[in-house]
Coordinates of C-alpha atoms in Angstrom, one line a residue:
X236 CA 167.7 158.4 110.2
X237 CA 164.4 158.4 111.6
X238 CA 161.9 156.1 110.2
X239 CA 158.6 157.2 108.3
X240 CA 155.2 156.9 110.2
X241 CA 153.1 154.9 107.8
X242 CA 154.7 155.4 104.3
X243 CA 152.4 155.8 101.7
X244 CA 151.6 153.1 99.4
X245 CA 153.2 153.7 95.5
X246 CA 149.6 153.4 94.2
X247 CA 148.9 157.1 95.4
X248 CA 151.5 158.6 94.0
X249 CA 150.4 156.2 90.2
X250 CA 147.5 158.1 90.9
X251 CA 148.7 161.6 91.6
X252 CA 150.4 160.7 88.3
X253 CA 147.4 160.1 86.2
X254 CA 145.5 163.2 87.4
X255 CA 148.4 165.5 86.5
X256 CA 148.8 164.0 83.3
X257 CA 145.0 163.6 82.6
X258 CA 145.3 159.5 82.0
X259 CA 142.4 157.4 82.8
X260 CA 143.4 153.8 84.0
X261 CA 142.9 152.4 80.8
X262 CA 145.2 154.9 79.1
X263 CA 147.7 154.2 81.7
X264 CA 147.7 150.5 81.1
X265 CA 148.0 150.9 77.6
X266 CA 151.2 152.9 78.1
X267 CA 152.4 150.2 80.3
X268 CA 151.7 147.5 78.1
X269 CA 149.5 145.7 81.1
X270 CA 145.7 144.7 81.8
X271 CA 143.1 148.1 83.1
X272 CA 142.6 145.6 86.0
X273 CA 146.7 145.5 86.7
X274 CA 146.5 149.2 86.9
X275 CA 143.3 149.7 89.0
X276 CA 144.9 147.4 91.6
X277 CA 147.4 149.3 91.9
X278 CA 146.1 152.3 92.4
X279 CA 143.8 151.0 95.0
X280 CA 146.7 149.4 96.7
X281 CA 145.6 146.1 96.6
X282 CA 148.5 145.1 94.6
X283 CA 152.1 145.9 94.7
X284 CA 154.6 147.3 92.8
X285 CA 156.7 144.6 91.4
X286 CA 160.3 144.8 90.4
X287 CA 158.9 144.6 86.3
X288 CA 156.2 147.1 87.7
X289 CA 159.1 149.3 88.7
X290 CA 160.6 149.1 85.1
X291 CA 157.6 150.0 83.6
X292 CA 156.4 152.9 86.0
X293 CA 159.9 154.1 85.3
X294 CA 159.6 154.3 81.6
X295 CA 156.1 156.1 81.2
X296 CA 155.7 158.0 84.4
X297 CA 159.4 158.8 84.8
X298 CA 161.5 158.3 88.7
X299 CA 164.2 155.7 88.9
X300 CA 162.8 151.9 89.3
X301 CA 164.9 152.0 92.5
X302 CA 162.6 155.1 94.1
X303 CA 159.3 152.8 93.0
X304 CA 160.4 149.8 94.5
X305 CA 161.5 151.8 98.1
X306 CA 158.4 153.3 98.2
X307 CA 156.9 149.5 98.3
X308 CA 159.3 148.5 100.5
X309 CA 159.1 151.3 102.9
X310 CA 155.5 150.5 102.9
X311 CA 155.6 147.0 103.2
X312 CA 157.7 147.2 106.3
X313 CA 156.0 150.2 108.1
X314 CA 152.8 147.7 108.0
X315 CA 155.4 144.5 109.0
X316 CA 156.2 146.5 112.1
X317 CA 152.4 147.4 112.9
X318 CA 152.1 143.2 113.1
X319 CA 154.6 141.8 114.6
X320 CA 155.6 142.2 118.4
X321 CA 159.4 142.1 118.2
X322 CA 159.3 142.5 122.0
X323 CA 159.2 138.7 122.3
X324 CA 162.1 138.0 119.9
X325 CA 166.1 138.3 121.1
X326 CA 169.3 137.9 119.4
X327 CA 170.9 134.4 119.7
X328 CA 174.0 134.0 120.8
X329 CA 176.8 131.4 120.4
X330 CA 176.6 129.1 122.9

């Protein structure tokens, strides 16, 4: 399985959400039973989607929990491998 080049971050996809269904953020929040300001994070990436998040994105906007919190993770660990040079890292091995 080859791996995704730069995975989208779930807060697109929260946001592609709200457009279809014609929610502002506020309207969202209210759904999910959180702050505006939790939501407008969010969908400006700047926070991620928590397993509780996942829950709740589940419930209102529909998906699985599990499909909200791979899209984090998937995400997360597209941008770890931008960071860190694994070059310089090797197994150990017993001695």
């Amino acid at each position: 399985m080859g791996r995704m080049f730069n995975p989208p971050h779930p807060g697109g996809l929260i946001r592609e959400s709200m457009e279809s269904l014609g929610l502002s953020a506020r309207q969202l929040a209210s759904a999910l039973h959180v702050a505006p300001s939790t939501v407008q994070r969010l969908i400006v990436s700047k926070s991620d989607i928590s397993p509780e998040m996942a829950l709740r994105l589940a419930a209102v906007l529909g998906g699985s929990a599990d499909v909200w919190l791979a899209m984090q993770r998937d995400h997360d660990l597209w941008r770890a491998r931008q960071r860190i040079d694994l070059s310089v890292l090797h197994r150990l091995q017993p001695a």
